[in-house]
Coordinates of C-alpha atoms and ligand atoms in Angstrom, one line a residue:
X1 CA 0.0 0.0 0.1
X2 CA 1.4 3.5 -1.1
X3 CA 1.7 5.8 2.0
X4 CA -0.6 8.9 2.1
X5 CA 2.1 10.7 3.8
X6 CA 4.0 12.1 0.5
X7 CA 6.1 15.0 0.5
X8 CA 5.6 18.2 -2.2
X9 CA 6.0 17.1 -5.7
X10 CA 9.6 17.0 -6.5
X11 CA 11.5 16.6 -3.3
X12 CA 12.1 13.3 -4.2
X13 CA 14.0 14.0 -7.1
X14 CA 16.5 15.8 -5.1
X15 CA 19.7 14.6 -5.0
X16 CA 21.3 14.6 -1.6
X17 CA 24.1 17.0 -1.3
X18 CA 27.3 15.3 -0.8
X19 CA 30.3 17.4 1.2
X20 CA 34.1 16.7 0.5
X21 CA 35.2 13.8 2.7
X22 CA 37.1 14.4 5.6
X23 CA 38.2 10.7 6.6
X24 CA 40.2 7.7 4.6
X25 CA 39.5 4.2 6.5
X26 CA 42.6 3.1 8.0
X27 CA 44.7 6.5 7.6
X28 CA 45.2 8.6 10.6
X29 CA 47.3 11.6 9.5
X30 CA 44.6 13.0 6.9
X31 CA 45.3 16.4 5.1
X32 CA 42.0 17.7 4.1
X33 CA 42.0 19.7 0.6
X34 CA 38.5 18.9 0.0
X35 CA 36.1 21.8 1.0
X36 CA 38.0 24.8 0.4
X37 CA 38.5 25.8 4.5
X38 CA 41.2 28.0 5.4
X39 CA 44.1 25.9 6.7
X40 CA 44.7 28.4 9.3
X41 CA 41.1 28.5 10.7
X42 CA 39.7 31.6 12.0
X43 CA 41.4 34.8 13.7
X44 CA 42.5 34.8 16.9
X45 CA 40.1 37.4 17.5
X46 CA 37.4 35.3 16.4
X47 CA 38.2 32.3 18.5
X48 CA 38.3 35.0 21.6
X49 CA 34.9 36.1 21.4
X50 CA 33.6 32.4 20.3
X51 CA 35.1 31.2 24.0
X52 CA 33.4 34.6 25.6
X53 CA 29.9 33.6 24.0
X54 CA 29.7 30.6 26.5
X55 CA 28.7 32.8 29.1
X56 CA 25.6 33.6 27.5
X57 CA 24.5 30.3 26.3
X58 CA 21.4 30.6 28.1
X59 CA 20.3 33.7 26.4
X60 CA 18.2 34.0 23.2
X61 CA 20.0 35.7 20.7
X62 CA 19.2 38.8 19.1
X63 CA 16.6 38.7 16.5
X64 CA 17.7 41.2 14.4
X65 CA 21.5 40.8 14.5
X66 CA 22.3 44.6 14.6
X67 CA 25.6 43.9 16.2
X68 CA 26.9 41.5 13.1
X69 CA 25.0 43.9 10.3
X70 CA 27.0 46.6 12.0
X71 CA 30.2 45.4 11.5
X72 CA 29.4 43.7 8.0
X73 CA 28.2 47.7 6.8
X74 CA 31.3 49.1 8.1
X75 CA 33.8 46.7 6.8
X76 CA 32.3 46.6 3.3
X77 CA 30.8 50.4 3.0
X78 CA 27.5 49.4 3.1
X79 CA 23.9 49.7 4.5
X80 CA 23.5 47.6 7.3
X81 CA 19.9 47.6 6.7
X82 CA 20.0 45.8 3.5
X83 CA 21.8 43.1 5.1
X84 CA 20.3 39.7 6.0
X85 CA 22.3 37.2 7.9
X86 CA 21.3 33.1 7.9
X87 CA 23.1 30.1 8.7
X88 CA 25.9 30.1 5.8
X89 CA 25.2 31.6 2.5
X90 CA 23.5 28.3 2.2
X91 CA 20.5 29.6 4.1
X92 CA 20.2 33.0 1.7
X93 CA 20.2 30.9 -1.3
X94 CA 17.5 29.1 0.0
X95 CA 15.7 32.3 1.7
X96 CA 15.7 33.4 -1.9
X97 CA 14.6 30.5 -3.5
X98 CA 11.7 29.9 -0.9
X99 CA 10.6 33.7 -1.6
X100 CA 10.6 34.2 -5.2
X101 CA 10.3 30.8 -6.9
X102 CA 7.5 28.2 -7.0
X103 CA 6.1 25.9 -9.1
X104 CA 6.2 26.8 -12.9
X105 CA 9.1 29.3 -12.3
X106 CA 12.7 29.1 -13.8
X107 CA 15.9 28.9 -11.6
X108 CA 19.0 29.5 -13.7
X109 CA 22.8 28.5 -12.8
X110 CA 26.0 27.4 -14.9
X111 CA 26.6 24.1 -15.9
X112 CA 29.2 23.7 -13.3
X113 CA 27.6 25.8 -10.8
X114 CA 27.3 25.4 -6.9
X115 CA 25.1 22.5 -6.5
X116 CA 23.0 24.1 -3.3
X117 CA 21.1 26.2 -6.6
X118 CA 19.6 23.2 -7.9
X119 CA 18.6 22.1 -4.5
X120 CA 17.3 24.9 -2.8
X121 CA 15.4 25.5 -6.5
X122 CA 13.7 22.2 -6.2
X123 CA 13.0 22.5 -2.6
X124 CA 10.8 25.6 -3.5
X125 CA 8.9 23.5 -6.2
X126 CA 10.8 25.3 -8.9
X127 CA 12.3 24.3 -12.4
X128 CA 16.3 24.0 -12.1
X129 CA 17.7 25.3 -15.7
X130 CA 21.3 25.0 -15.8
X131 CA 23.0 27.1 -18.8
X132 CA 26.3 26.1 -20.7
X133 CA 29.4 27.7 -19.5
X134 CA 32.4 28.7 -22.2
X135 CA 35.6 27.2 -21.3
X136 CA 34.5 26.4 -17.8
X137 CA 33.7 30.3 -17.3
X138 CA 30.1 31.8 -17.0
X139 CA 28.2 32.8 -20.6
X140 CA 26.4 35.8 -20.3
X141 CA 25.2 35.3 -23.9
X142 CA 24.2 31.8 -22.8
X143 CA 22.3 33.1 -19.5
X144 CA 20.3 35.7 -21.2
X145 CA 19.2 33.4 -24.2
X146 CA 18.6 31.1 -21.8
X147 CA 15.8 33.8 -19.6
X148 CA 12.2 33.4 -20.2
X149 CA 9.1 35.2 -18.9
X150 CA 9.5 32.5 -16.2
X151 CA 12.6 32.9 -15.1
X152 CA 12.9 34.3 -11.5
X153 CA 16.6 33.9 -10.0
X154 CA 19.6 33.9 -11.7
X155 CA 22.8 32.4 -9.5
X156 CA 26.5 33.0 -10.7
X157 CA 29.3 32.4 -8.4
X158 CA 32.2 34.9 -9.0
X159 CA 34.8 33.5 -8.7
X160 CA 33.1 30.1 -9.4
X161 CA 33.4 26.9 -7.5
X162 CA 34.6 24.4 -8.5
X163 CA 36.1 26.1 -11.8
X164 CA 38.0 29.4 -10.2
X165 CA 37.1 31.5 -13.2
X166 CA 35.8 34.6 -12.9
X167 CA 33.7 37.2 -15.1
X168 CA 34.4 41.2 -15.3
X169 CA 32.1 43.7 -13.8
X170 CA 31.2 44.6 -17.0
X171 CA 29.5 41.4 -18.0
X172 CA 28.2 41.1 -14.8
X173 CA 26.3 44.4 -15.5
X174 CA 25.3 43.1 -19.1
X175 CA 23.9 40.3 -17.5
X176 CA 22.0 42.4 -14.6
X177 CA 20.9 45.2 -17.6
X178 CA 19.7 42.2 -20.0
X179 CA 17.5 40.0 -17.4
X180 CA 13.6 40.1 -17.8
X181 CA 11.9 42.2 -15.5
X182 CA 10.6 39.7 -13.5
X183 CA 14.0 38.1 -12.4
X184 CA 16.9 38.7 -10.0
X185 CA 20.5 37.9 -10.5
X186 CA 22.3 36.6 -7.5
X187 CA 26.0 37.3 -7.0
X188 CA 27.2 34.6 -5.1
X189 CA 30.5 35.9 -3.4
X190 CA 31.1 33.0 -1.1
X191 CA 35.3 33.4 -2.8
X192 CA 35.1 37.3 -2.9
X193 CA 37.4 37.9 -0.4
X194 CA 40.7 35.9 -2.0
X195 CA 40.4 38.4 -5.2
X196 CA 42.9 41.2 -4.6
X197 CA 40.6 44.6 -4.9
X198 CA 37.1 42.7 -5.6
X199 CA 33.9 43.8 -3.4
X200 CA 31.8 41.0 -5.1
X201 CA 30.2 43.5 -7.5
X202 CA 28.8 46.0 -4.5
X203 CA 28.6 49.1 -7.4
X204 CA 26.2 47.0 -9.6
X205 CA 24.1 46.0 -6.8
X206 CA 23.9 49.9 -5.3
X207 CA 22.6 50.8 -8.8
X208 CA 19.8 48.3 -9.6
X209 CA 16.8 47.2 -8.1
X210 CA 17.6 43.1 -9.4
X211 CA 20.8 42.4 -8.0
X212 CA 21.4 40.6 -4.9
X213 CA 24.9 39.6 -3.4
X214 CA 25.7 36.6 -0.7
X215 CA 28.5 36.2 1.1
X216 CA 29.9 33.8 3.9
X217 CA 32.1 33.6 6.8
X218 CA 33.1 29.7 5.9
X219 CA 35.9 30.5 3.6
X220 CA 38.9 33.0 4.2
X221 CA 37.4 33.8 7.8
X222 CA 37.5 30.0 8.3
X223 CA 34.4 29.8 10.3
X224 CA 32.6 27.0 8.2
X225 CA 32.1 24.9 11.0
X226 CA 30.1 28.0 12.9
X227 CA 27.7 28.4 9.8
X228 CA 27.3 32.2 9.2
X229 CA 26.7 33.7 6.1
X230 CA 24.9 36.7 4.6
X231 CA 23.1 38.6 1.9
X232 CA 22.7 42.0 0.7
X233 CA 20.6 43.8 -1.9
X234 CA 17.7 46.3 -2.4
X235 CA 15.6 46.7 0.6
X236 CA 12.6 45.6 -0.4
X237 CA 14.0 42.4 -1.4
X238 CA 15.9 41.9 2.1
X239 CA 12.3 42.9 3.6
X240 CA 11.0 39.7 1.7
X241 CA 13.7 37.6 3.0
X242 CA 13.7 38.8 6.5
X243 CA 10.0 37.8 6.8
X244 CA 10.8 33.9 5.6
X245 CA 13.9 34.1 8.1
X246 CA 13.3 32.5 11.4
X247 CA 14.2 34.9 14.4
X248 CA 16.3 32.8 16.0
X249 CA 18.5 31.5 12.9
X250 CA 21.8 32.8 14.3
X251 CA 22.9 32.0 17.9
X252 CA 24.9 34.6 20.1
X253 CA 27.9 32.5 19.5
X254 CA 27.7 32.6 15.7
X255 CA 26.4 36.6 15.6
X256 CA 29.7 37.4 18.0
X257 CA 32.4 35.4 16.6
X258 CA 31.4 36.5 13.0
X259 CA 31.2 40.2 14.4
X260 CA 34.9 39.7 15.5
X261 CA 36.0 37.8 12.5
X262 CA 34.5 40.8 10.2
X263 CA 36.3 43.3 12.3
X264 CA 39.6 41.7 12.1
X265 CA 40.5 42.5 8.5
X266 CA 44.3 42.6 8.6
X267 CA 44.1 38.4 9.4
X268 CA 41.8 38.7 6.2
X269 CA 44.1 40.5 4.1
X270 CA 47.1 37.9 5.3
X271 CA 45.2 35.1 4.6
X272 CA 44.5 36.2 0.9
X273 CA 48.2 36.9 0.2
X274 CA 49.3 33.3 1.8
X275 CA 46.3 32.0 -0.4
X276 CA 47.6 33.7 -3.6
X277 CA 51.4 32.9 -3.0
X278 CA 50.6 29.0 -2.3
X279 CA 47.6 28.9 -5.3
X280 CA 50.9 30.2 -7.8
X281 CA 52.8 27.9 -6.9
X282 CA 50.4 24.8 -6.9
X283 CA 49.3 25.7 -10.2
X284 CA 52.6 26.1 -11.4
X285 CA 53.9 22.8 -9.6
X286 CA 51.1 20.7 -11.2
X287 CA 51.3 22.4 -14.7
X288 CA 55.1 21.4 -14.4
X289 CA 53.8 17.7 -14.0
X290 CA 51.5 17.9 -17.2
X291 CA 48.4 18.8 -15.0
X292 CA 46.8 22.1 -16.5
X293 CA 44.3 24.4 -14.5
X294 CA 42.4 27.6 -15.5
X295 CA 43.6 30.6 -13.6
X296 CA 42.0 29.8 -10.4
X297 CA 40.4 33.4 -8.4
X298 CA 39.4 31.4 -5.0
X299 CA 41.2 29.0 -2.7
X300 CA 41.2 25.7 -4.8
X301 CA 42.2 24.9 -7.9
X302 CA 40.5 22.6 -10.8
X303 CA 43.3 20.2 -12.0
X304 CA 42.4 18.9 -15.1
X305 CA 43.7 15.2 -16.2
X306 CA 43.3 13.6 -19.4
X307 CA 40.3 11.6 -18.5
X308 CA 37.8 10.9 -16.2
X309 CA 39.6 7.1 -15.2
X310 CA 43.3 8.8 -14.8
X311 CA 41.3 11.4 -12.4
X312 CA 39.9 8.5 -10.5
X313 CA 43.1 6.5 -10.4
X314 CA 44.9 10.2 -9.1
X315 CA 42.4 10.6 -6.4
X316 CA 42.6 7.0 -5.2
X317 CA 46.2 7.2 -5.2
X318 CA 46.1 10.5 -3.2
X319 CA 43.7 8.7 -0.9
X320 CA 46.2 6.0 0.0
X321 CA 48.7 8.8 0.9
X322 CA 46.1 10.4 3.3
X323 CA 45.2 13.2 1.2
X324 CA 41.8 14.2 0.3
X325 CA 40.9 16.0 -2.8
X326 CA 37.4 16.6 -4.3
X327 CA 36.1 14.6 -7.2
X328 CA 33.5 16.8 -9.2
X329 CA 31.6 14.5 -11.7
X330 CA 29.0 15.8 -9.8
X331 CA 29.5 19.4 -11.2
X332 CA 29.7 17.8 -14.7
X333 CA 33.8 17.6 -14.5
X334 CA 34.7 13.9 -14.0
X335 CA 38.1 14.4 -15.7
X336 CA 39.2 17.1 -12.8
X337 CA 40.4 16.6 -8.8
X338 CA 39.4 20.2 -7.2
X339 CA 42.3 20.6 -4.7
X340 CA 41.6 23.3 -2.2
X341 CA 45.2 25.3 -1.4
X342 CA 46.1 24.2 2.1
X343 CA 49.1 25.5 3.7
X344 CA 52.8 25.1 2.5
X345 CA 53.1 21.5 3.6
X346 CA 50.0 20.3 2.5
X347 CA 50.5 21.8 -1.2
X348 CA 54.1 20.0 -1.0
X349 CA 52.5 17.0 0.0
X350 CA 49.7 16.8 -2.5
X351 CA 52.3 18.1 -5.5
X352 CA 54.8 15.3 -4.1
X353 CA 51.9 12.4 -4.2
X354 CA 50.7 13.7 -7.7
X355 CA 54.3 13.6 -8.8
X356 CA 54.2 10.1 -7.7
X357 CA 51.0 9.0 -9.1
X358 CA 52.6 10.8 -12.9
X359 CA 56.1 8.4 -12.2
X360 CA 57.8 11.8 -12.0
X361 CA 58.9 11.7 -8.4
Ligands
PLP401 C1 30.1 28.8 -4.3 C2 29.8 28.6 -3.5 N1 28.5 29.4 -2.6 C3 28.3 29.1 -1.4 C4 28.7 28.2 -0.6 C5 28.0 28.1 0.7 O1 28.9 28.8 1.9 P1 28.3 28.3 3.3 O2 26.8 28.1 3.5 O3 29.3 27.6 4.1 O4 28.3 30.0 3.6 C6 29.7 27.6 -1.2 C7 30.3 26.2 -0.3 O5 31.3 25.8 -0.5 C8 30.1 27.8 -2.4 O6 31.2 27.1 -2.8

């Protein structure tokens, strides 16, 4: 007998999100390079705020996140009343889909785009629409051509995960200006802090009514385990998102730790510089081994192998050496491995192991 208890249509079609693996059976000295985490972790100031928050665990947190929004506003030169905070930027993506897309509506994202766009679109009952990229890079013309009068949201990550590529502000402006009137462009800036001098496309947001930005404390701030993200956009859209946000979606610990992290921009600058240095080193070392990658602007490299079989074999070899990188077949890149830029010893370790795999050590 079929149960009469059934989820909303489409929910059972959602493929479960698989995070980067963290363990290898039988191995203890693991180096995890599969989730684009900051190898240095959070700043000392953030850790101190985290410890202090233990004294307030019996208190309900703020519902309006005013102190964190102020810190974000002051750090990025934007209006705190147009910031919304969530449980990772994942939650902001989810809010956007819940609020703006439903059955019959289309949510666009790029061929190698972040998996949560599809999941959140389907959770809202909307139709996910995947749009081809050009050489692993967002293709504005293809996105505009894919728009219809049912398009409600268009997600692009800049830089994109897992490709590491980025498009210019002029191209983003062209996209925003060419969208149908009922559609919102979402600029996912999860890796924006890694790009020297890039503010995530703020000017585009300030000048338009149809652009929203999402950001996270999970990457350069080293707080992926704590789950804090935020969105910024036109007042009317942020007001809508706040209506579906749970009043206590973030704990005191999340709010206070993120506030201290946002105020420690010296730490962010140091992490950005170190990442850039090691990213170049890693990409060049892999190129020398015959493994090309596009110039990455994030904290990871998308290493391209000759075939999916070679990528899989290399992944197995790395696991045997206690190194976990990310297979990206679910991003339609079965011949690639995404390797997070770890600390110097991790970068050396992964290059050494890949050289072994290639018989070039
Ligand atoms: C492009 C992109 N957007 C958003 C996220 C979500 O990050 P979080 O929910 O931790 O803020 C990630 C995480 O990997 C990402 O790669």
